[in-house]
Structures are given as C-alpha cells and as structure tokens.
C-alpha cells in the first residue's frame, strides 16, 4: 500500500490500472476511520482490481468552524487499518492540493438539499459536491463506495454524478452499528462517556418507530420519537422526518406510495449524530 499526498502521485499510481481498463474502487473519507469505513474498503477490495481511499477533512463542507477544528484526525491509525483492509493507495492531501484556488462552484441540487441536513447546515452539501467532484476528477474511479448513514449525501452524490456526467458507479453500503445499535461515526469518539451511554437511544427509538409504522399515523409516530429522545436530558432532537427514499421530501402520511426512509438528527451536547432506516 502506498500513502501519497499529491495529485501527481495518486494519478501515477492509478495510471496503469486505468489504462488497462481495470476496475478502480474508491472510498472518499475524512479519516478517523471506523468499521463502517473499513466495510467500504473491504467491499471495494472484493469487487475491484485496485482500491484507493482518500483521507481529507474537507473545509468547504463545514458550515461550523468549531466542528471543523474538533473533527478527529488520526492518520497513523487510519493508515494501519487501511493496510489491513487491503487498500492499495491512500491519498491524504493538504487543502492546497485539492483547492489550489478557491472552489467557487455553486451546485443546484433542486429540492434534495432543501431538507434535513441541507436545511440545517447551509452550504454543507455544496461543499460535499465540490470535494467529491474534485476527488472523482483526480482518481477517476470506476466504482465509488459511500455509507448509507449519510443517506442524504448519497442522494446528492448521485445527483452530482448525473449532472456532471461522471462515469462512476455509486455503490451504497449499509450502516455499520456498534453492538448497542449506535450507528458508527467518526464523531462518536467526541462524545463524553455519559453522552456515549445515552446515544444508543437514537437507534433504539428509530428501530421501534419503524416497527410501529403499520399500526400508527405520522403524528403519533413523531410524538413518540420526540418523547423518547427528549426524555433523555443529554439528547436534543433536531429533526425526525419520514421522507420519500428517492426525492427526500417529507411524506405527509405513512400511507403514501413509494418506499420511505425514517431519518433522524440528534444533538448530544455540541455533537450532531444522524441515523436512518428504511420503512418497507
Ligand atoms: O462522508 C464523508 O466522510 C464526506 O462527506 C466525504 C464524502 C468524504 C466528502 O468529504
């Protein structure tokens, strides 16, 4: 496995697989890797000839400067995990390498970024669009692996691929959970022991809510989720929405046609945690 910092190096390492039309798998990450990331890399290893992972804490997607400053950075440990998972190339650039000049592109994701995370984190998905597009231009992957925990991000990335006509297959990968149900996230390491002990209530509530869907209505379901989360002093509910899986627009009745996703965001102190589950 090679760890490189420049665009020239990563392109040199991938030049032969790409010119031989080999399948290049790519998992973009911001580091602080956990088993959720490693599942993406292992899947890419099984399905692709060459596997590249980027580790880049992208400043343009942070709408909150403090969130950017405290985002965990654990490069040495990340490199070890990636080596063990069978990664071939780690691309860990500095900010100037990705943005030699400021990226001023403004994307129009329609209604996809007007709800949930996009509504509460202005500019976040535009920044995600910028960095994912830069990384795709550099790595030129055949397949790119994204976790379903960031459900809205997946929809945004698919839309980006459609708008910019990238020839990359987006591969969604299931959420990986801790033994107590908490969705794995790099931000989990920032929780205090008390917040960490409270956090599994998010997944537990979501599981129960999804189970209740057949026998209740949307208002009762929402009230149940509010009561559960707000019942814990350490957690604050930002939103609980049931949305159409494709359009991400909130449904107004649980009887609505089409597949639906229950999505939640909760604050534990200053740390935001998100989770989601399919409603069949
Ligand atoms: O999901 C993430 O970690 C980031 O949003 C991504 C896709 C690596 C872009 O910075």
JSON list of C-alpha atoms in Angstrom, two decimals, residues 34-220:
[
{"chain": "A", "resi": 34, "resn": "UNK", "atom": "CA", "xyz": [-14.04, 3.08, 11.95]},
{"chain": "A", "resi": 35, "resn": "UNK", "atom": "CA", "xyz": [-15.53, -0.28, 10.98]},
{"chain": "A", "resi": 36, "resn": "UNK", "atom": "CA", "xyz": [-18.10, 1.48, 8.76]},
{"chain": "A", "resi": 37, "resn": "UNK", "atom": "CA", "xyz": [-15.32, 2.88, 6.57]},
{"chain": "A", "resi": 38, "resn": "UNK", "atom": "CA", "xyz": [-13.43, -0.40, 6.66]},
{"chain": "A", "resi": 39, "resn": "UNK", "atom": "CA", "xyz": [-16.54, -2.22, 5.41]},
{"chain": "A", "resi": 40, "resn": "UNK", "atom": "CA", "xyz": [-16.50, 0.07, 2.34]},
{"chain": "A", "resi": 41, "resn": "UNK", "atom": "CA", "xyz": [-12.84, -0.70, 1.71]},
{"chain": "A", "resi": 42, "resn": "UNK", "atom": "CA", "xyz": [-13.26, -4.45, 2.15]},
{"chain": "A", "resi": 43, "resn": "UNK", "atom": "CA", "xyz": [-16.20, -4.48, -0.24]},
{"chain": "A", "resi": 44, "resn": "UNK", "atom": "CA", "xyz": [-14.18, -2.46, -2.77]},
{"chain": "A", "resi": 45, "resn": "UNK", "atom": "CA", "xyz": [-11.32, -4.96, -2.32]},
{"chain": "A", "resi": 46, "resn": "UNK", "atom": "CA", "xyz": [-13.67, -7.85, -3.23]},
{"chain": "A", "resi": 47, "resn": "UNK", "atom": "CA", "xyz": [-15.24, -6.09, -6.21]},
{"chain": "A", "resi": 48, "resn": "UNK", "atom": "CA", "xyz": [-12.35, -4.13, -7.75]},
{"chain": "A", "resi": 49, "resn": "UNK", "atom": "CA", "xyz": [-8.85, -4.62, -9.17]},
{"chain": "A", "resi": 50, "resn": "UNK", "atom": "CA", "xyz": [-7.37, -1.57, -7.45]},
{"chain": "A", "resi": 51, "resn": "UNK", "atom": "CA", "xyz": [-8.61, 0.18, -4.31]},
{"chain": "A", "resi": 52, "resn": "UNK", "atom": "CA", "xyz": [-7.98, 3.83, -3.46]},
{"chain": "A", "resi": 53, "resn": "UNK", "atom": "CA", "xyz": [-9.07, 5.69, -0.32]},
{"chain": "A", "resi": 54, "resn": "UNK", "atom": "CA", "xyz": [-8.83, 9.43, 0.25]},
{"chain": "A", "resi": 55, "resn": "UNK", "atom": "CA", "xyz": [-8.42, 10.95, 3.68]},
{"chain": "A", "resi": 56, "resn": "UNK", "atom": "CA", "xyz": [-9.24, 14.62, 3.53]},
{"chain": "A", "resi": 57, "resn": "UNK", "atom": "CA", "xyz": [-11.09, 16.76, 6.04]},
{"chain": "A", "resi": 58, "resn": "UNK", "atom": "CA", "xyz": [-12.79, 19.00, 3.51]},
{"chain": "A", "resi": 59, "resn": "UNK", "atom": "CA", "xyz": [-13.11, 22.55, 4.87]},
{"chain": "A", "resi": 60, "resn": "UNK", "atom": "CA", "xyz": [-15.74, 23.62, 2.33]},
{"chain": "A", "resi": 61, "resn": "UNK", "atom": "CA", "xyz": [-18.37, 21.26, 3.73]},
{"chain": "A", "resi": 62, "resn": "UNK", "atom": "CA", "xyz": [-18.13, 22.52, 7.32]},
{"chain": "A", "resi": 63, "resn": "UNK", "atom": "CA", "xyz": [-20.63, 25.26, 8.00]},
{"chain": "A", "resi": 64, "resn": "UNK", "atom": "CA", "xyz": [-19.43, 25.36, 11.61]},
{"chain": "A", "resi": 65, "resn": "UNK", "atom": "CA", "xyz": [-15.76, 26.34, 12.16]},
{"chain": "A", "resi": 66, "resn": "UNK", "atom": "CA", "xyz": [-15.66, 24.64, 15.57]},
{"chain": "A", "resi": 67, "resn": "UNK", "atom": "CA", "xyz": [-16.89, 21.39, 14.06]},
{"chain": "A", "resi": 68, "resn": "UNK", "atom": "CA", "xyz": [-14.01, 21.58, 11.54]},
{"chain": "A", "resi": 69, "resn": "UNK", "atom": "CA", "xyz": [-11.46, 22.37, 14.27]},
{"chain": "A", "resi": 70, "resn": "UNK", "atom": "CA", "xyz": [-12.51, 19.50, 16.52]},
{"chain": "A", "resi": 71, "resn": "UNK", "atom": "CA", "xyz": [-13.02, 16.92, 13.74]},
{"chain": "A", "resi": 72, "resn": "UNK", "atom": "CA", "xyz": [-10.84, 13.95, 14.80]},
{"chain": "A", "resi": 73, "resn": "UNK", "atom": "CA", "xyz": [-7.61, 13.42, 12.85]},
{"chain": "A", "resi": 74, "resn": "UNK", "atom": "CA", "xyz": [-5.92, 10.02, 13.30]},
{"chain": "A", "resi": 75, "resn": "UNK", "atom": "CA", "xyz": [-3.81, 9.49, 10.15]},
{"chain": "A", "resi": 76, "resn": "UNK", "atom": "CA", "xyz": [-1.35, 6.90, 11.53]},
{"chain": "A", "resi": 77, "resn": "UNK", "atom": "CA", "xyz": [-4.09, 4.65, 12.90]},
{"chain": "A", "resi": 78, "resn": "UNK", "atom": "CA", "xyz": [-6.11, 5.13, 9.68]},
{"chain": "A", "resi": 79, "resn": "UNK", "atom": "CA", "xyz": [-3.17, 4.02, 7.54]},
{"chain": "A", "resi": 80, "resn": "UNK", "atom": "CA", "xyz": [-2.76, 0.84, 9.60]},
{"chain": "A", "resi": 81, "resn": "UNK", "atom": "CA", "xyz": [-6.45, -0.02, 9.30]},
{"chain": "A", "resi": 82, "resn": "UNK", "atom": "CA", "xyz": [-6.38, 0.58, 5.54]},
{"chain": "A", "resi": 83, "resn": "UNK", "atom": "CA", "xyz": [-3.31, -1.59, 5.11]},
{"chain": "A", "resi": 84, "resn": "UNK", "atom": "CA", "xyz": [-5.06, -4.45, 6.94]},
{"chain": "A", "resi": 85, "resn": "UNK", "atom": "CA", "xyz": [-8.25, -3.97, 4.84]},
{"chain": "A", "resi": 86, "resn": "UNK", "atom": "CA", "xyz": [-6.33, -4.43, 1.57]},
{"chain": "A", "resi": 87, "resn": "UNK", "atom": "CA", "xyz": [-6.27, -0.85, 0.29]},
{"chain": "A", "resi": 88, "resn": "UNK", "atom": "CA", "xyz": [-3.70, -0.13, -2.47]},
{"chain": "A", "resi": 89, "resn": "UNK", "atom": "CA", "xyz": [-3.47, 3.66, -2.49]},
{"chain": "A", "resi": 90, "resn": "UNK", "atom": "CA", "xyz": [-4.15, 6.18, 0.28]},
{"chain": "A", "resi": 91, "resn": "UNK", "atom": "CA", "xyz": [-4.48, 9.76, -0.92]},
{"chain": "A", "resi": 92, "resn": "UNK", "atom": "CA", "xyz": [-4.07, 12.14, 2.03]},
{"chain": "A", "resi": 93, "resn": "UNK", "atom": "CA", "xyz": [-3.65, 15.62, 0.52]},
{"chain": "A", "resi": 94, "resn": "UNK", "atom": "CA", "xyz": [-3.28, 19.04, 2.13]},
{"chain": "A", "resi": 95, "resn": "UNK", "atom": "CA", "xyz": [-6.02, 21.60, 1.48]},
{"chain": "A", "resi": 96, "resn": "UNK", "atom": "CA", "xyz": [-3.95, 23.43, -1.20]},
{"chain": "A", "resi": 97, "resn": "UNK", "atom": "CA", "xyz": [-3.62, 20.24, -3.21]},
{"chain": "A", "resi": 98, "resn": "UNK", "atom": "CA", "xyz": [-7.38, 19.88, -3.56]},
{"chain": "A", "resi": 99, "resn": "UNK", "atom": "CA", "xyz": [-8.10, 23.61, -3.76]},
{"chain": "A", "resi": 100, "resn": "UNK", "atom": "CA", "xyz": [-5.11, 25.36, -5.40]},
{"chain": "A", "resi": 101, "resn": "UNK", "atom": "CA", "xyz": [-7.61, 28.17, -5.95]},
{"chain": "A", "resi": 102, "resn": "UNK", "atom": "CA", "xyz": [-10.89, 28.55, -4.07]},
{"chain": "A", "resi": 103, "resn": "UNK", "atom": "CA", "xyz": [-13.71, 26.44, -5.49]},
{"chain": "A", "resi": 104, "resn": "UNK", "atom": "CA", "xyz": [-16.47, 28.90, -6.30]},
{"chain": "A", "resi": 105, "resn": "UNK", "atom": "CA", "xyz": [-18.84, 26.44, -7.96]},
{"chain": "A", "resi": 106, "resn": "UNK", "atom": "CA", "xyz": [-22.41, 26.58, -6.73]},
{"chain": "A", "resi": 107, "resn": "UNK", "atom": "CA", "xyz": [-24.44, 23.46, -7.43]},
{"chain": "A", "resi": 108, "resn": "UNK", "atom": "CA", "xyz": [-28.18, 23.29, -7.84]},
{"chain": "A", "resi": 109, "resn": "UNK", "atom": "CA", "xyz": [-29.37, 20.10, -6.22]},
{"chain": "A", "resi": 110, "resn": "UNK", "atom": "CA", "xyz": [-33.01, 21.10, -6.54]},
{"chain": "A", "resi": 111, "resn": "UNK", "atom": "CA", "xyz": [-35.08, 20.05, -3.54]},
{"chain": "A", "resi": 112, "resn": "UNK", "atom": "CA", "xyz": [-32.58, 17.40, -2.43]},
{"chain": "A", "resi": 113, "resn": "UNK", "atom": "CA", "xyz": [-30.60, 19.77, -0.21]},
{"chain": "A", "resi": 114, "resn": "UNK", "atom": "CA", "xyz": [-33.54, 21.88, 0.99]},
{"chain": "A", "resi": 115, "resn": "UNK", "atom": "CA", "xyz": [-34.49, 19.38, 3.71]},
{"chain": "A", "resi": 116, "resn": "UNK", "atom": "CA", "xyz": [-32.93, 17.68, 6.75]},
{"chain": "A", "resi": 117, "resn": "UNK", "atom": "CA", "xyz": [-29.13, 18.15, 6.84]},
{"chain": "A", "resi": 118, "resn": "UNK", "atom": "CA", "xyz": [-29.13, 20.60, 3.94]},
{"chain": "A", "resi": 119, "resn": "UNK", "atom": "CA", "xyz": [-31.70, 22.82, 5.63]},
{"chain": "A", "resi": 120, "resn": "UNK", "atom": "CA", "xyz": [-29.80, 22.89, 8.93]},
{"chain": "A", "resi": 121, "resn": "UNK", "atom": "CA", "xyz": [-26.24, 23.01, 7.58]},
{"chain": "A", "resi": 122, "resn": "UNK", "atom": "CA", "xyz": [-26.21, 25.77, 4.93]},
{"chain": "A", "resi": 123, "resn": "UNK", "atom": "CA", "xyz": [-23.53, 25.17, 2.28]},
{"chain": "A", "resi": 124, "resn": "UNK", "atom": "CA", "xyz": [-22.70, 21.70, 3.57]},
{"chain": "A", "resi": 125, "resn": "UNK", "atom": "CA", "xyz": [-23.83, 19.77, 0.50]},
{"chain": "A", "resi": 126, "resn": "UNK", "atom": "CA", "xyz": [-22.37, 22.33, -1.88]},
{"chain": "A", "resi": 127, "resn": "UNK", "atom": "CA", "xyz": [-19.02, 21.63, -0.19]},
{"chain": "A", "resi": 128, "resn": "UNK", "atom": "CA", "xyz": [-19.59, 17.89, -0.45]},
{"chain": "A", "resi": 129, "resn": "UNK", "atom": "CA", "xyz": [-20.35, 18.35, -4.16]},
{"chain": "A", "resi": 130, "resn": "UNK", "atom": "CA", "xyz": [-17.16, 20.36, -4.64]},
{"chain": "A", "resi": 131, "resn": "UNK", "atom": "CA", "xyz": [-14.85, 17.89, -2.96]},
{"chain": "A", "resi": 132, "resn": "UNK", "atom": "CA", "xyz": [-16.44, 14.73, -4.38]},
{"chain": "A", "resi": 133, "resn": "UNK", "atom": "CA", "xyz": [-16.22, 16.21, -7.86]},
{"chain": "A", "resi": 134, "resn": "UNK", "atom": "CA", "xyz": [-12.55, 17.19, -7.36]},
{"chain": "A", "resi": 135, "resn": "UNK", "atom": "CA", "xyz": [-11.75, 13.72, -5.99]},
{"chain": "A", "resi": 136, "resn": "UNK", "atom": "CA", "xyz": [-13.55, 11.98, -8.88]},
{"chain": "A", "resi": 137, "resn": "UNK", "atom": "CA", "xyz": [-11.61, 14.17, -11.35]},
{"chain": "A", "resi": 138, "resn": "UNK", "atom": "CA", "xyz": [-8.34, 13.16, -9.71]},
{"chain": "A", "resi": 139, "resn": "UNK", "atom": "CA", "xyz": [-8.94, 9.45, -9.00]},
{"chain": "A", "resi": 140, "resn": "UNK", "atom": "CA", "xyz": [-11.27, 8.69, -11.96]},
{"chain": "A", "resi": 141, "resn": "UNK", "atom": "CA", "xyz": [-12.80, 5.70, -10.17]},
{"chain": "A", "resi": 142, "resn": "UNK", "atom": "CA", "xyz": [-14.93, 3.03, -11.84]},
{"chain": "A", "resi": 143, "resn": "UNK", "atom": "CA", "xyz": [-16.89, 2.47, -8.64]},
{"chain": "A", "resi": 144, "resn": "UNK", "atom": "CA", "xyz": [-17.22, 4.73, -5.59]},
{"chain": "A", "resi": 145, "resn": "UNK", "atom": "CA", "xyz": [-18.37, 3.45, -2.20]},
{"chain": "A", "resi": 146, "resn": "UNK", "atom": "CA", "xyz": [-20.48, 5.55, 0.18]},
{"chain": "A", "resi": 147, "resn": "UNK", "atom": "CA", "xyz": [-22.09, 4.63, 3.51]},
{"chain": "A", "resi": 148, "resn": "UNK", "atom": "CA", "xyz": [-25.86, 4.81, 3.87]},
{"chain": "A", "resi": 149, "resn": "UNK", "atom": "CA", "xyz": [-25.56, 6.52, 7.24]},
{"chain": "A", "resi": 150, "resn": "UNK", "atom": "CA", "xyz": [-25.19, 9.74, 5.25]},
{"chain": "A", "resi": 151, "resn": "UNK", "atom": "CA", "xyz": [-28.37, 8.97, 3.36]},
{"chain": "A", "resi": 152, "resn": "UNK", "atom": "CA", "xyz": [-28.91, 12.49, 2.05]},
{"chain": "A", "resi": 153, "resn": "UNK", "atom": "CA", "xyz": [-25.28, 12.73, 0.98]},
{"chain": "A", "resi": 154, "resn": "UNK", "atom": "CA", "xyz": [-25.76, 9.60, -1.14]},
{"chain": "A", "resi": 155, "resn": "UNK", "atom": "CA", "xyz": [-28.67, 11.23, -2.97]},
{"chain": "A", "resi": 156, "resn": "UNK", "atom": "CA", "xyz": [-26.60, 14.39, -3.50]},
{"chain": "A", "resi": 157, "resn": "UNK", "atom": "CA", "xyz": [-23.65, 12.39, -4.86]},
{"chain": "A", "resi": 158, "resn": "UNK", "atom": "CA", "xyz": [-25.93, 10.51, -7.26]},
{"chain": "A", "resi": 159, "resn": "UNK", "atom": "CA", "xyz": [-27.34, 13.84, -8.47]},
{"chain": "A", "resi": 160, "resn": "UNK", "atom": "CA", "xyz": [-23.80, 15.24, -8.88]},
{"chain": "A", "resi": 161, "resn": "UNK", "atom": "CA", "xyz": [-22.80, 12.20, -10.96]},
{"chain": "A", "resi": 162, "resn": "UNK", "atom": "CA", "xyz": [-25.90, 12.71, -13.10]},
{"chain": "A", "resi": 163, "resn": "UNK", "atom": "CA", "xyz": [-25.35, 16.47, -13.58]},
{"chain": "A", "resi": 164, "resn": "UNK", "atom": "CA", "xyz": [-21.61, 16.28, -14.30]},
{"chain": "A", "resi": 165, "resn": "UNK", "atom": "CA", "xyz": [-21.95, 13.03, -16.28]},
{"chain": "A", "resi": 166, "resn": "UNK", "atom": "CA", "xyz": [-19.33, 11.12, -14.34]},
{"chain": "A", "resi": 167, "resn": "UNK", "atom": "CA", "xyz": [-18.88, 7.55, -15.50]},
{"chain": "A", "resi": 168, "resn": "UNK", "atom": "CA", "xyz": [-18.70, 6.18, -11.98]},
{"chain": "A", "resi": 169, "resn": "UNK", "atom": "CA", "xyz": [-20.97, 3.64, -10.39]},
{"chain": "A", "resi": 170, "resn": "UNK", "atom": "CA", "xyz": [-22.08, 4.74, -6.92]},
{"chain": "A", "resi": 171, "resn": "UNK", "atom": "CA", "xyz": [-22.21, 1.81, -4.52]},
{"chain": "A", "resi": 172, "resn": "UNK", "atom": "CA", "xyz": [-24.29, 2.37, -1.37]},
{"chain": "A", "resi": 173, "resn": "UNK", "atom": "CA", "xyz": [-23.15, 0.35, 1.64]},
{"chain": "A", "resi": 174, "resn": "UNK", "atom": "CA", "xyz": [-25.29, -0.49, 4.70]},
{"chain": "A", "resi": 175, "resn": "UNK", "atom": "CA", "xyz": [-24.86, 1.32, 8.02]},
{"chain": "A", "resi": 176, "resn": "UNK", "atom": "CA", "xyz": [-22.48, -0.45, 10.38]},
{"chain": "A", "resi": 177, "resn": "UNK", "atom": "CA", "xyz": [-23.56, -0.30, 14.03]},
{"chain": "A", "resi": 178, "resn": "UNK", "atom": "CA", "xyz": [-21.87, -0.64, 17.39]},
{"chain": "A", "resi": 179, "resn": "UNK", "atom": "CA", "xyz": [-23.02, -3.64, 19.47]},
{"chain": "A", "resi": 180, "resn": "UNK", "atom": "CA", "xyz": [-25.52, -1.36, 21.26]},
{"chain": "A", "resi": 181, "resn": "UNK", "atom": "CA", "xyz": [-27.01, -0.18, 17.95]},
{"chain": "A", "resi": 182, "resn": "UNK", "atom": "CA", "xyz": [-25.38, 3.26, 17.66]},
{"chain": "A", "resi": 183, "resn": "UNK", "atom": "CA", "xyz": [-24.56, 3.98, 14.01]},
{"chain": "A", "resi": 184, "resn": "UNK", "atom": "CA", "xyz": [-20.80, 4.16, 13.60]},
{"chain": "A", "resi": 185, "resn": "UNK", "atom": "CA", "xyz": [-19.49, 7.68, 13.06]},
{"chain": "A", "resi": 186, "resn": "UNK", "atom": "CA", "xyz": [-16.14, 9.39, 13.46]},
{"chain": "A", "resi": 187, "resn": "UNK", "atom": "CA", "xyz": [-17.94, 11.89, 15.70]},
{"chain": "A", "resi": 188, "resn": "UNK", "atom": "CA", "xyz": [-18.81, 9.15, 18.23]},
{"chain": "A", "resi": 189, "resn": "UNK", "atom": "CA", "xyz": [-15.27, 9.46, 19.62]},
{"chain": "A", "resi": 190, "resn": "UNK", "atom": "CA", "xyz": [-16.03, 13.06, 20.60]},
{"chain": "A", "resi": 191, "resn": "UNK", "atom": "CA", "xyz": [-18.88, 12.06, 22.94]},
{"chain": "A", "resi": 192, "resn": "UNK", "atom": "CA", "xyz": [-18.33, 12.15, 26.69]},
{"chain": "A", "resi": 193, "resn": "UNK", "atom": "CA", "xyz": [-18.84, 8.76, 28.40]},
{"chain": "A", "resi": 194, "resn": "UNK", "atom": "CA", "xyz": [-22.27, 9.94, 29.57]},
{"chain": "A", "resi": 195, "resn": "UNK", "atom": "CA", "xyz": [-23.30, 11.11, 26.09]},
{"chain": "A", "resi": 196, "resn": "UNK", "atom": "CA", "xyz": [-21.97, 7.87, 24.59]},
{"chain": "A", "resi": 197, "resn": "UNK", "atom": "CA", "xyz": [-24.10, 5.89, 27.06]},
{"chain": "A", "resi": 198, "resn": "UNK", "atom": "CA", "xyz": [-27.19, 7.92, 26.06]},
{"chain": "A", "resi": 199, "resn": "UNK", "atom": "CA", "xyz": [-26.58, 7.79, 22.28]},
{"chain": "A", "resi": 200, "resn": "UNK", "atom": "CA", "xyz": [-27.87, 4.22, 21.57]},
{"chain": "A", "resi": 201, "resn": "UNK", "atom": "CA", "xyz": [-31.35, 5.55, 22.38]},
{"chain": "A", "resi": 202, "resn": "UNK", "atom": "CA", "xyz": [-31.32, 7.17, 18.92]},
{"chain": "A", "resi": 203, "resn": "UNK", "atom": "CA", "xyz": [-31.12, 3.85, 17.03]},
{"chain": "A", "resi": 204, "resn": "UNK", "atom": "CA", "xyz": [-33.38, 2.13, 19.55]},
{"chain": "A", "resi": 205, "resn": "UNK", "atom": "CA", "xyz": [-36.06, 4.80, 19.04]},
{"chain": "A", "resi": 206, "resn": "UNK", "atom": "CA", "xyz": [-35.67, 4.61, 15.27]},
{"chain": "A", "resi": 207, "resn": "UNK", "atom": "CA", "xyz": [-36.00, 0.79, 15.27]},
{"chain": "A", "resi": 208, "resn": "UNK", "atom": "CA", "xyz": [-39.13, 0.97, 17.44]},
{"chain": "A", "resi": 209, "resn": "UNK", "atom": "CA", "xyz": [-40.61, 3.77, 15.31]},
{"chain": "A", "resi": 210, "resn": "UNK", "atom": "CA", "xyz": [-40.08, 1.74, 12.12]},
{"chain": "A", "resi": 211, "resn": "UNK", "atom": "CA", "xyz": [-41.79, -1.25, 13.80]},
{"chain": "A", "resi": 212, "resn": "UNK", "atom": "CA", "xyz": [-44.76, 0.96, 14.77]},
{"chain": "A", "resi": 213, "resn": "UNK", "atom": "CA", "xyz": [-45.38, 2.21, 11.23]},
{"chain": "A", "resi": 214, "resn": "UNK", "atom": "CA", "xyz": [-48.09, -0.36, 10.32]},
{"chain": "A", "resi": 215, "resn": "UNK", "atom": "CA", "xyz": [-50.21, 0.38, 13.35]},
{"chain": "A", "resi": 216, "resn": "UNK", "atom": "CA", "xyz": [-49.97, 4.16, 13.79]},
{"chain": "A", "resi": 217, "resn": "UNK", "atom": "CA", "xyz": [-50.14, 7.51, 11.98]},
{"chain": "A", "resi": 218, "resn": "UNK", "atom": "CA", "xyz": [-47.37, 10.00, 11.27]},
{"chain": "A", "resi": 219, "resn": "UNK", "atom": "CA", "xyz": [-48.30, 12.48, 14.02]},
{"chain": "A", "resi": 220, "resn": "UNK", "atom": "CA", "xyz": [-48.33, 9.74, 16.69]}
]
